[in-house]
Amino acid sequence: MLPSSQPVQEELGERNVVDAGQEYARQNSILLSEGGESLRLSPNNWRIRFGLPEEGSGKFLDLGFDALAQRVTGERRLDITSAQSPIPRTSLPSESSPATGGSGFR
């Protein structure tokens, strides 16, 4: 007998949704860098997110998917970067630096 428990059915549904998102990306010549993760928003509506291999991290393809109609309902590209700007590095002079009386040479 095949397993038909709810968690198994949900996992199979999630896998099918991610596969459909990957197929959509392929058909639209969108290169993905990693496997997708999905979130069920309602019984038939999902959000699927894939990483994009563009320069710099934090770029994603976000798809809406209708599982009943088996089609993508929306597409957007996200650039998720840190809300804080990087803290500038302050470099302290080394012992051999002219700023501390050294020659700058070792």
Tab-separated table of C-alpha atoms in Angstrom:
chain	number	residue	atom	x	y	z
A	1	MET	CA	0.000	0.000	0.000
A	2	LEU	CA	1.301	3.467	-0.892
A	3	PRO	CA	1.742	5.984	1.904
A	4	SER	CA	-1.054	8.543	1.857
A	5	SER	CA	-0.472	10.380	5.101
A	6	GLN	CA	-1.026	14.132	5.045
A	7	PRO	CA	2.679	15.037	5.564
A	8	VAL	CA	3.727	12.780	2.673
A	9	GLN	CA	1.060	14.280	0.396
A	10	GLU	CA	2.137	17.811	1.364
A	11	GLU	CA	5.787	17.016	0.661
A	12	LEU	CA	4.891	15.600	-2.753
A	13	GLY	CA	2.792	18.679	-3.504
A	14	GLU	CA	5.634	20.976	-2.463
A	15	ARG	CA	8.095	19.075	-4.646
A	16	ASN	CA	5.715	19.331	-7.625
A	17	VAL	CA	5.357	23.085	-7.091
A	18	VAL	CA	9.130	23.601	-6.975
A	19	ASP	CA	9.545	21.444	-10.085
A	20	ALA	CA	6.917	23.539	-11.887
A	21	GLY	CA	8.774	26.714	-10.877
A	22	GLN	CA	12.043	25.323	-12.206
A	23	GLU	CA	10.327	24.425	-15.486
A	24	TYR	CA	8.904	27.962	-15.732
A	25	ALA	CA	12.391	29.409	-15.240
A	26	ARG	CA	13.821	27.088	-17.892
A	27	GLN	CA	11.107	28.005	-20.413
A	28	ASN	CA	11.794	31.709	-19.806
A	29	SER	CA	15.597	31.358	-19.999
A	30	ILE	CA	16.101	32.260	-16.341
A	31	LEU	CA	19.213	30.706	-14.857
A	32	LEU	CA	18.744	29.554	-11.256
A	33	SER	CA	21.609	29.084	-8.818
A	34	GLU	CA	19.932	26.901	-6.223
A	35	GLY	CA	16.920	24.741	-5.553
A	36	GLY	CA	13.730	26.511	-4.657
A	37	GLU	CA	11.915	26.818	-1.424
A	38	SER	CA	8.166	27.049	-1.340
A	39	LEU	CA	5.555	28.371	1.027
A	40	ARG	CA	1.900	27.403	0.846
A	41	LEU	CA	-0.186	30.566	1.188
A	42	SER	CA	-3.573	28.844	0.827
A	43	PRO	CA	-4.691	25.394	-0.334
A	44	ASN	CA	-3.938	26.163	-4.001
A	45	ASN	CA	-1.634	29.175	-3.869
A	46	TRP	CA	2.091	28.957	-3.311
A	47	ARG	CA	5.091	31.235	-3.292
A	48	ILE	CA	8.300	29.765	-4.699
A	49	ARG	CA	11.684	31.445	-4.305
A	50	PHE	CA	14.880	30.590	-6.168
A	51	GLY	CA	18.330	32.086	-5.822
A	52	LEU	CA	19.747	33.782	-8.914
A	53	PRO	CA	23.436	33.475	-9.815
A	54	GLU	CA	23.865	37.159	-10.633
A	55	GLU	CA	26.881	39.015	-9.265
A	56	GLY	CA	26.512	39.590	-5.537
A	57	SER	CA	24.347	37.589	-3.212
A	58	GLY	CA	20.808	38.408	-2.255
A	59	LYS	CA	19.130	38.169	-5.685
A	60	PHE	CA	16.056	35.963	-5.944
A	61	LEU	CA	13.279	35.014	-8.321
A	62	ASP	CA	9.958	35.032	-6.476
A	63	LEU	CA	7.056	33.236	-8.188
A	64	GLY	CA	3.376	32.987	-7.350
A	65	PHE	CA	1.908	29.621	-8.330
A	66	ASP	CA	-1.669	28.341	-8.595
A	67	ALA	CA	-1.510	24.602	-7.943
A	68	LEU	CA	-5.063	23.990	-9.171
A	69	ALA	CA	-4.471	25.675	-12.536
A	70	GLN	CA	-0.844	24.458	-12.579
A	71	ARG	CA	0.494	27.844	-13.682
A	72	VAL	CA	2.659	30.701	-12.500
A	73	THR	CA	0.501	33.668	-11.510
A	74	GLY	CA	3.209	36.219	-10.866
A	75	GLU	CA	6.941	36.816	-11.144
A	76	ARG	CA	9.245	39.333	-9.532
A	77	ARG	CA	12.938	39.631	-8.935
A	78	LEU	CA	14.086	40.574	-5.483
A	79	ASP	CA	17.357	42.039	-4.327
A	80	ILE	CA	17.487	41.267	-0.647
A	81	THR	CA	20.449	43.008	0.890
A	82	SER	CA	21.277	43.977	4.419
A	83	ALA	CA	19.278	46.950	5.667
A	84	GLN	CA	22.406	48.219	7.368
A	85	SER	CA	25.262	49.587	5.365
A	86	PRO	CA	28.591	47.942	6.082
A	87	ILE	CA	30.588	49.395	8.917
A	88	PRO	CA	33.694	51.034	7.469
A	89	ARG	CA	36.934	49.413	8.426
A	90	THR	CA	39.331	51.514	10.336
A	91	SER	CA	42.843	50.338	9.965
A	92	LEU	CA	45.249	50.937	12.730
A	93	PRO	CA	48.877	51.530	11.814
A	94	SER	CA	51.172	48.607	12.445
A	95	GLU	CA	54.337	48.888	14.482
A	96	SER	CA	56.392	49.128	11.296
A	97	SER	CA	54.233	51.932	9.871
A	98	PRO	CA	55.672	55.424	9.455
A	99	ALA	CA	52.647	56.675	11.392
A	100	THR	CA	53.991	55.008	14.539
A	101	GLY	CA	57.581	56.021	13.986
A	102	GLY	CA	58.617	52.923	12.052
A	103	SER	CA	60.154	52.944	8.610
A	104	GLY	CA	57.294	51.112	6.905
A	105	PHE	CA	59.724	48.339	5.955
A	106	ARG	CA	60.384	45.125	7.804
